[in-house]
Coordinates of C-alpha atoms and ligand atoms in Angstrom, one line a residue:
M1 CA 11.3 10.3 11.3
D2 CA 14.0 9.1 9.0
T3 CA 13.3 12.3 6.0
K4 CA 14.5 15.4 7.4
I5 CA 14.5 16.8 3.8
S6 CA 11.4 16.5 1.5
L7 CA 11.4 18.9 -1.6
V8 CA 8.3 18.4 -5.0
Q9 CA 8.7 21.0 -7.1
R10 CA 8.6 22.2 -11.2
G11 CA 12.6 22.1 -11.7
A12 CA 14.3 20.3 -8.4
L13 CA 16.0 18.2 -10.5
K14 CA 18.0 21.1 -10.9
K15 CA 18.7 20.9 -6.8
V16 CA 19.3 17.8 -6.2
G17 CA 23.4 18.4 -6.1
S18 CA 23.2 21.4 -3.4
T19 CA 19.9 18.6 -1.4
F20 CA 22.7 16.1 -1.2
V21 CA 24.9 17.9 -0.2
E22 CA 22.7 19.6 2.2
A23 CA 21.8 16.3 4.0
F24 CA 24.9 14.5 3.1
G25 CA 27.3 17.4 3.2
H26 CA 30.2 17.1 1.0
T27 CA 30.8 13.0 -0.2
N28 CA 30.1 10.9 -2.7
A29 CA 27.4 9.4 -4.3
L30 CA 26.4 6.5 -5.9
L31 CA 23.6 7.6 -8.5
I32 CA 21.4 4.1 -9.4
A33 CA 19.0 4.2 -12.0
D34 CA 17.5 1.9 -14.8
G35 CA 18.0 2.3 -18.6
N36 CA 14.5 4.1 -18.5
T37 CA 15.3 6.3 -15.4
L38 CA 18.3 7.0 -16.9
R39 CA 17.1 8.5 -20.4
I40 CA 14.1 10.6 -17.7
G41 CA 16.5 12.7 -15.8
G42 CA 20.0 10.8 -15.2
F43 CA 21.8 13.4 -16.7
A44 CA 19.9 16.1 -14.9
T45 CA 20.6 14.3 -11.9
A46 CA 24.3 13.6 -12.8
R47 CA 24.9 17.1 -13.3
S48 CA 23.4 18.9 -10.2
L49 CA 25.6 16.7 -8.1
Q50 CA 28.7 17.3 -10.0
K51 CA 27.8 21.0 -10.2
A52 CA 27.7 20.9 -6.0
G53 CA 31.1 19.8 -6.4
I54 CA 30.0 15.3 -5.6
E55 CA 32.1 13.1 -7.2
V56 CA 28.8 10.4 -9.0
R57 CA 29.1 7.1 -9.8
Q58 CA 26.9 5.4 -11.9
F59 CA 25.1 1.8 -11.6
I60 CA 22.7 1.2 -14.0
F61 CA 19.9 -1.5 -14.4
P62 CA 18.9 -2.5 -17.8
A63 CA 15.6 -1.3 -19.5
H64 CA 14.5 -5.0 -19.9
P65 CA 13.4 -7.1 -18.3
Q66 CA 12.7 -4.9 -15.6
P67 CA 14.8 -4.6 -11.9
Y68 CA 13.2 -6.8 -9.8
A69 CA 13.5 -5.9 -5.9
D70 CA 15.3 -9.1 -4.9
E71 CA 18.0 -10.8 -3.4
H72 CA 20.1 -10.7 -5.9
S73 CA 19.4 -6.9 -7.0
I74 CA 19.9 -5.7 -3.1
A75 CA 23.2 -7.4 -3.1
Q76 CA 24.5 -6.3 -6.6
V77 CA 23.5 -2.5 -5.2
R78 CA 25.3 -3.3 -1.2
L79 CA 28.5 -4.7 -3.5
S80 CA 29.0 -1.4 -5.5
L81 CA 28.0 1.1 -2.0
E82 CA 30.7 -0.8 -0.5
M83 CA 33.4 -0.2 -3.5
D84 CA 33.8 2.9 -1.0
N85 CA 32.1 5.3 1.3
S86 CA 29.1 7.0 -1.4
I87 CA 25.8 7.8 -0.7
A88 CA 23.3 6.3 -2.8
V89 CA 20.6 8.5 -4.9
V90 CA 18.2 6.3 -6.2
L91 CA 16.3 8.2 -9.8
G92 CA 13.2 5.7 -10.4
S93 CA 10.3 5.0 -8.2
G94 CA 8.9 1.9 -6.4
T95 CA 10.8 -1.6 -7.3
L96 CA 14.5 0.9 -7.5
N97 CA 12.9 2.7 -4.1
D98 CA 12.8 -0.4 -2.2
I99 CA 16.3 -2.6 -3.4
T100 CA 18.5 1.1 -2.5
K101 CA 16.4 1.3 0.4
R102 CA 17.1 -2.5 1.3
A103 CA 20.9 -2.3 0.4
S104 CA 21.5 1.0 2.4
S105 CA 19.9 -0.3 4.9
E106 CA 22.3 -3.0 5.6
L107 CA 25.1 -1.1 5.7
D108 CA 23.9 1.3 8.2
R109 CA 24.4 4.1 5.3
P110 CA 21.0 7.3 4.7
Y111 CA 19.5 7.5 1.2
M112 CA 18.1 10.1 -0.6
V113 CA 15.4 8.9 -3.7
V114 CA 14.7 11.0 -6.4
A115 CA 11.0 10.1 -7.5
T116 CA 10.4 9.8 -11.1
A117 CA 6.6 9.0 -10.9
P118 CA 3.5 9.3 -8.5
S119 CA 3.2 5.3 -7.6
V120 CA 3.0 4.0 -4.5
D121 CA 3.4 5.2 -0.8
G122 CA 6.6 3.6 -0.4
Y123 CA 8.7 6.3 -1.3
T124 CA 8.6 7.7 1.9
S125 CA 7.9 4.7 4.2
Y126 CA 10.3 2.5 6.7
G127 CA 10.4 -1.1 4.7
A128 CA 10.7 -2.5 1.9
A129 CA 8.6 -4.1 -0.1
V130 CA 11.0 -7.2 -1.4
S131 CA 10.8 -11.5 -2.6
I132 CA 13.6 -12.9 -0.7
K133 CA 13.4 -16.6 -2.4
G134 CA 9.9 -15.8 -4.1
F135 CA 8.8 -14.7 -1.1
K136 CA 7.0 -11.5 -0.7
Q137 CA 8.1 -9.6 2.2
T138 CA 8.4 -5.9 3.7
L139 CA 12.0 -5.7 5.4
S140 CA 12.4 -3.4 8.0
C141 CA 14.7 -0.3 7.1
A142 CA 14.7 3.0 7.3
A143 CA 12.9 5.7 5.2
P144 CA 14.9 7.8 2.9
M145 CA 16.7 11.1 4.4
V146 CA 16.1 13.1 1.2
V147 CA 12.7 12.8 -0.8
L148 CA 13.4 14.9 -4.0
A149 CA 10.4 14.6 -7.1
D150 CA 10.4 17.2 -10.0
T151 CA 6.8 17.4 -10.5
D152 CA 7.7 18.1 -14.5
I153 CA 8.9 14.4 -14.8
L154 CA 5.9 13.0 -12.4
C155 CA 3.4 14.4 -14.8
E156 CA 5.0 12.7 -17.7
A157 CA 5.3 9.0 -16.0
P158 CA 3.6 6.8 -17.7
A159 CA 0.2 7.1 -17.3
E160 CA 0.1 3.4 -15.6
M161 CA 2.2 4.6 -12.6
I162 CA -0.1 7.5 -11.9
A163 CA -2.9 5.6 -12.3
S164 CA -1.3 3.1 -9.8
G165 CA -0.2 6.0 -7.3
Y166 CA -4.1 6.8 -7.7
G167 CA -5.2 3.5 -6.4
D168 CA -3.0 3.5 -3.1
C169 CA -3.9 6.8 -2.2
M170 CA -7.5 6.0 -2.4
A171 CA -6.8 2.9 -0.5
K172 CA -6.8 5.5 2.5
Y173 CA -10.4 5.9 2.5
T174 CA -11.3 2.0 3.2
A175 CA -8.6 2.1 5.6
G176 CA -9.3 5.1 7.3
M177 CA -12.6 3.6 7.7
D178 CA -11.1 0.0 9.4
W179 CA -9.2 2.2 12.1
I180 CA -12.6 3.4 12.6
L181 CA -13.7 0.4 13.5
A182 CA -10.8 -1.0 15.1
D183 CA -10.7 2.4 16.9
L184 CA -14.5 2.9 18.7
L185 CA -14.0 -1.9 19.4
G186 CA -11.6 -0.2 21.4
V187 CA -8.3 -2.6 19.3
Q188 CA -6.2 0.3 18.1
P189 CA -6.8 3.9 18.7
I190 CA -7.0 6.8 16.6
R191 CA -4.2 9.4 16.8
D192 CA -5.0 11.8 15.6
D193 CA -2.2 14.3 13.9
V194 CA -1.5 11.4 12.2
W195 CA -5.0 10.8 11.2
E196 CA -5.1 14.0 9.4
M197 CA -1.7 13.6 7.7
V198 CA -3.7 11.1 5.3
Q199 CA -7.1 12.0 5.1
K200 CA -6.8 15.4 4.5
P201 CA -4.4 15.1 1.9
L202 CA -6.2 12.1 0.3
R203 CA -9.8 14.1 0.1
L204 CA -7.9 16.7 -2.5
V205 CA -6.6 14.0 -4.3
Y206 CA -10.3 13.1 -4.3
A207 CA -11.5 16.3 -5.4
H208 CA -8.6 16.7 -8.2
H209 CA -9.2 13.2 -10.2
K210 CA -10.3 14.8 -13.3
G211 CA -6.8 17.3 -13.5
I212 CA -4.7 13.8 -12.3
A213 CA -6.2 12.0 -15.6
N214 CA -5.4 14.9 -17.5
R215 CA -1.7 14.8 -16.0
Q216 CA -2.5 18.9 -14.8
R217 CA 0.6 19.7 -12.3
E218 CA -1.8 21.1 -9.5
G219 CA -3.2 17.6 -9.5
I220 CA 0.0 15.1 -9.6
G221 CA 1.9 17.5 -7.3
L222 CA -1.2 16.3 -4.4
L223 CA -1.2 12.6 -5.2
F224 CA 2.1 12.5 -4.7
D225 CA 2.2 15.2 -1.5
A226 CA -0.9 12.9 0.0
L227 CA 1.4 9.7 -1.2
S228 CA 4.8 10.6 0.8
A229 CA 2.2 11.8 3.6
S230 CA 1.2 8.4 4.1
G231 CA 4.4 7.3 4.1
F232 CA 5.6 10.1 7.0
A233 CA 2.4 8.6 9.0
M234 CA 3.9 5.1 8.6
Q235 CA 7.2 6.5 10.0
I236 CA 5.5 8.7 12.4
M237 CA 3.9 5.3 13.9
H238 CA 6.2 2.2 12.8
D239 CA 2.5 0.8 11.5
S240 CA 0.8 1.2 8.3
R241 CA -2.0 0.8 10.2
P242 CA -2.8 4.2 8.9
A243 CA -2.3 3.7 4.9
S244 CA -3.2 0.3 4.7
G245 CA -6.0 -1.6 5.9
A246 CA -8.1 -4.9 4.5
E247 CA -8.0 -3.7 0.8
H248 CA -4.0 -4.2 1.8
L249 CA -4.3 -7.7 2.8
I250 CA -6.5 -8.5 -0.3
S251 CA -3.3 -7.3 -2.6
H252 CA -0.9 -9.2 -0.4
I253 CA -2.3 -12.6 -0.9
W254 CA -2.0 -11.5 -4.4
E255 CA 1.5 -10.4 -4.4
M256 CA 1.9 -13.9 -2.7
E257 CA 0.2 -15.8 -5.3
H258 CA 2.7 -13.2 -8.2
L259 CA -0.9 -12.3 -9.7
S260 CA 0.3 -11.4 -13.2
K261 CA -1.2 -9.7 -16.7
D262 CA 0.0 -10.4 -20.4
G263 CA 3.2 -11.2 -18.5
L264 CA 3.7 -8.6 -16.4
P265 CA 3.4 -8.1 -12.4
V266 CA 0.1 -6.2 -11.6
S267 CA 1.2 -2.8 -10.2
H268 CA 0.7 -2.9 -5.9
G269 CA -1.7 0.0 -6.9
F270 CA -4.2 -2.1 -9.3
K271 CA -4.3 -5.1 -7.1
V272 CA -5.3 -2.2 -4.4
A273 CA -7.9 -0.5 -6.2
V274 CA -9.9 -3.0 -6.5
G275 CA -9.4 -4.5 -3.1
T276 CA -10.3 -1.0 -2.0
M277 CA -13.7 -1.0 -4.2
A278 CA -14.3 -4.7 -2.4
I279 CA -14.3 -3.2 0.3
A280 CA -15.9 0.3 0.0
H281 CA -18.9 -2.3 -1.0
L282 CA -19.0 -4.2 1.8
Y283 CA -19.0 -1.6 4.4
E284 CA -22.0 -0.1 2.0
E285 CA -23.2 -3.8 2.9
L286 CA -23.0 -3.7 6.0
A287 CA -24.7 0.3 6.7
M288 CA -27.5 -1.6 5.4
L289 CA -26.8 -4.4 7.9
D290 CA -30.6 -4.8 9.4
V291 CA -29.2 -5.4 13.6
T292 CA -31.8 -8.8 13.6
E293 CA -29.2 -10.3 11.1
C294 CA -26.6 -10.6 13.4
Y295 CA -28.4 -12.8 16.1
G296 CA -27.4 -16.6 16.3
K297 CA -25.0 -17.0 13.3
P298 CA -23.2 -20.4 14.0
T299 CA -19.3 -19.9 14.0
Q300 CA -16.2 -22.2 12.5
S301 CA -14.4 -24.6 15.8
W302 CA -11.3 -23.5 15.9
E303 CA -10.6 -27.2 14.8
E304 CA -12.1 -26.0 11.0
R305 CA -10.5 -22.7 11.0
K306 CA -7.3 -24.5 11.7
Q307 CA -8.3 -26.6 8.1
A308 CA -9.1 -24.2 6.3
I309 CA -6.3 -22.5 6.6
L310 CA -3.6 -25.2 5.8
S311 CA -5.8 -25.6 3.4
F312 CA -5.6 -22.4 2.3
F313 CA -1.9 -21.6 1.5
S314 CA 0.1 -24.2 0.3
N315 CA 3.3 -22.8 1.3
K316 CA 4.0 -24.5 5.3
T317 CA 5.9 -21.5 6.1
V318 CA 3.4 -19.1 5.4
A319 CA 0.7 -21.8 6.8
E320 CA 2.5 -21.4 9.8
E321 CA 2.5 -17.4 10.6
A322 CA -1.2 -17.5 9.0
L323 CA -2.0 -20.4 11.7
S324 CA -0.7 -18.4 14.8
V325 CA -1.8 -15.2 14.0
S326 CA -5.7 -16.5 13.3
K327 CA -4.8 -18.4 16.8
A328 CA -3.8 -15.3 18.5
K329 CA -7.3 -13.6 17.6
F330 CA -10.0 -16.5 17.3
L331 CA -12.4 -15.6 20.4
E332 CA -14.8 -18.2 21.2
G333 CA -17.3 -18.6 24.1
K334 CA -18.0 -16.1 26.4
A335 CA -15.1 -14.1 24.6
L336 CA -16.4 -14.7 21.6
Q337 CA -20.4 -13.3 22.7
A338 CA -18.9 -10.4 24.6
R339 CA -17.3 -9.5 21.0
R340 CA -20.6 -10.1 19.7
K341 CA -22.8 -8.0 21.9
A342 CA -19.9 -4.7 21.5
L343 CA -19.7 -5.3 17.4
I344 CA -24.1 -5.3 17.4
A345 CA -24.4 -1.9 19.7
L346 CA -21.8 0.2 17.6
L347 CA -24.1 -0.9 14.7
P348 CA -25.5 2.5 15.0
T349 CA -22.4 4.4 15.2
L350 CA -20.8 2.4 12.5
K351 CA -23.7 3.2 10.1
E352 CA -22.9 6.5 10.8
R353 CA -19.0 6.6 10.5
I354 CA -19.3 5.2 7.2
S355 CA -21.3 7.0 5.4
V356 CA -18.6 10.2 6.9
Q357 CA -16.2 8.9 5.7
L358 CA -17.0 6.9 2.5
P359 CA -17.7 8.3 0.0
P360 CA -20.8 6.9 -2.4
S361 CA -18.9 3.6 -3.5
K362 CA -20.4 4.3 -7.4
E363 CA -18.4 7.3 -8.0
L364 CA -15.4 6.4 -6.1
R365 CA -15.2 3.7 -9.0
D366 CA -16.1 6.2 -11.4
S367 CA -13.1 8.1 -10.3
L368 CA -11.1 5.2 -10.3
I369 CA -12.1 4.1 -13.8
E370 CA -11.5 8.1 -14.7
V371 CA -7.5 8.2 -14.0
G372 CA -7.1 4.7 -15.5
C373 CA -7.7 2.6 -12.2
P374 CA -8.9 -1.0 -12.0
V375 CA -11.9 -1.3 -10.2
H376 CA -13.0 -5.3 -10.9
P377 CA -11.3 -8.8 -10.8
S378 CA -11.8 -9.5 -14.2
H379 CA -9.4 -5.9 -14.9
I380 CA -6.3 -7.2 -13.4
N381 CA -6.7 -11.2 -15.1
A382 CA -8.4 -12.2 -11.9
T383 CA -11.9 -14.2 -11.4
L384 CA -14.3 -12.9 -9.0
E385 CA -14.1 -16.5 -7.5
D386 CA -9.7 -15.6 -7.4
L387 CA -11.4 -12.0 -5.8
K388 CA -13.5 -14.0 -2.6
R389 CA -10.7 -16.0 -2.4
A390 CA -8.4 -13.1 -1.7
V391 CA -10.6 -12.0 0.6
T392 CA -10.7 -15.3 3.0
G393 CA -6.8 -15.4 2.9
A394 CA -6.4 -11.2 3.5
Q395 CA -8.5 -12.5 7.2
M396 CA -5.9 -15.1 7.6
I397 CA -2.6 -12.9 7.7
R398 CA -2.4 -10.5 10.1
N399 CA -4.0 -8.9 13.1
R400 CA -4.8 -5.7 11.9
Y401 CA -8.6 -5.7 12.9
T402 CA -10.2 -5.1 9.6
V403 CA -14.4 -5.1 8.8
L404 CA -13.2 -8.9 7.3
D405 CA -12.7 -9.4 11.0
L406 CA -16.4 -8.2 11.9
Y407 CA -17.8 -10.0 9.2
Y408 CA -16.3 -13.3 10.8
E409 CA -17.4 -12.7 14.5
L410 CA -21.0 -11.9 13.3
G411 CA -20.6 -15.7 11.6
L412 CA -21.3 -13.8 8.5
F413 CA -18.5 -14.0 6.4
D414 CA -20.3 -16.3 3.9
R415 CA -22.9 -13.5 3.4
A416 CA -20.1 -10.8 2.8
L417 CA -18.1 -13.1 0.4
Q418 CA -21.3 -13.8 -1.6
S419 CA -22.5 -9.6 -1.6
L420 CA -19.1 -8.9 -3.5
E421 CA -21.2 -10.9 -6.6
A422 CA -23.3 -7.6 -7.1
L423 CA -19.8 -5.7 -7.8
S424 CA -19.7 -4.5 -11.2
G425 CA -16.8 -5.0 -13.5
R426 CA -18.5 -2.4 -16.1
V427 CA -16.2 0.3 -17.2
G428 CA -17.6 3.8 -17.8
Ligands
ZN501 ZN1 -0.5 1.0 -0.3

């Protein structure tokens, strides 16, 4: 793992300096923040570093417009880092962390993040979600060597950022279920230690959702720990499988389409929360599926599939990538028959596992609403048709086996889309 030190506690900001020295020795630091995070913890962070005898330069993005993780921001930070041999200390959440992670990685330097909100699991993951020439992608780069979070600051984070982190955390229920499915099918075995790392803290967070909604220190700390653990799990596996399933693929489609509300991009956790409710619903439908409904459904020919993909993606590069991914997992003839047989044979076991892995969707939904997450496309400026479209695209873009592949291979994909009509948009 890249991350050597993880410190999450009350008053941790005072330990930035000593932790920095422990990790990197007495080298210079470049404090990276924006107008907002500078105000929240900039002074304390710089003071702590100086007290430890570290020379600190600053690189501050404006508060407005919010910094955006693209090639320009990355180049700015990299140029500033290149002025000497400073190690970056980024004070912020998802975006600033991604910019710094990538800039440091391009210079082959380690870095440290001081987290300001429990908003994503990307703090500790090894990739950076950035937009290059307008196209959102996850660029590979090392995870931070040090993660530090002061729970006093996390509790004061904006409500939407806490809710967003809760959404990203609850996604581990459906992501876990997709992994169980892939494991049962022999496509991708579960690694027990990694599974525990993600799934245990997830359940603690779910049990503390009221405390999280009320910004109680314990719940907020548990949320941050659970999100960090997901990142660590991804570092260990060098794969996002432990933390990301079909609900994340739905959010990837919306990210590519720049889904926004009130002029601002919808946060990762919010898109994922809506995706999680959709996938939880599809699993509940599966739990009620009668085995006789799985027989004899027509499937697409490769030519039909190809046309569907080409008409879905307007961007040529994305369409080509989707074509190659989809071709690699496309089954026909005897291979398809064998897969269908395997899926049908698995159905009773799957139903059992669904009832153990997933909380009842109504309860999950209520907890998300209580913390302030959207649960229906209409809450994030999308329609039910947009959701159906995103679910369709989600099944085309990755080779990760999910419940969407199961529906597709059984010839029940249209029926699954239809069933999403039952998702409730009612709040409360
Ligand atoms: Zn996520």
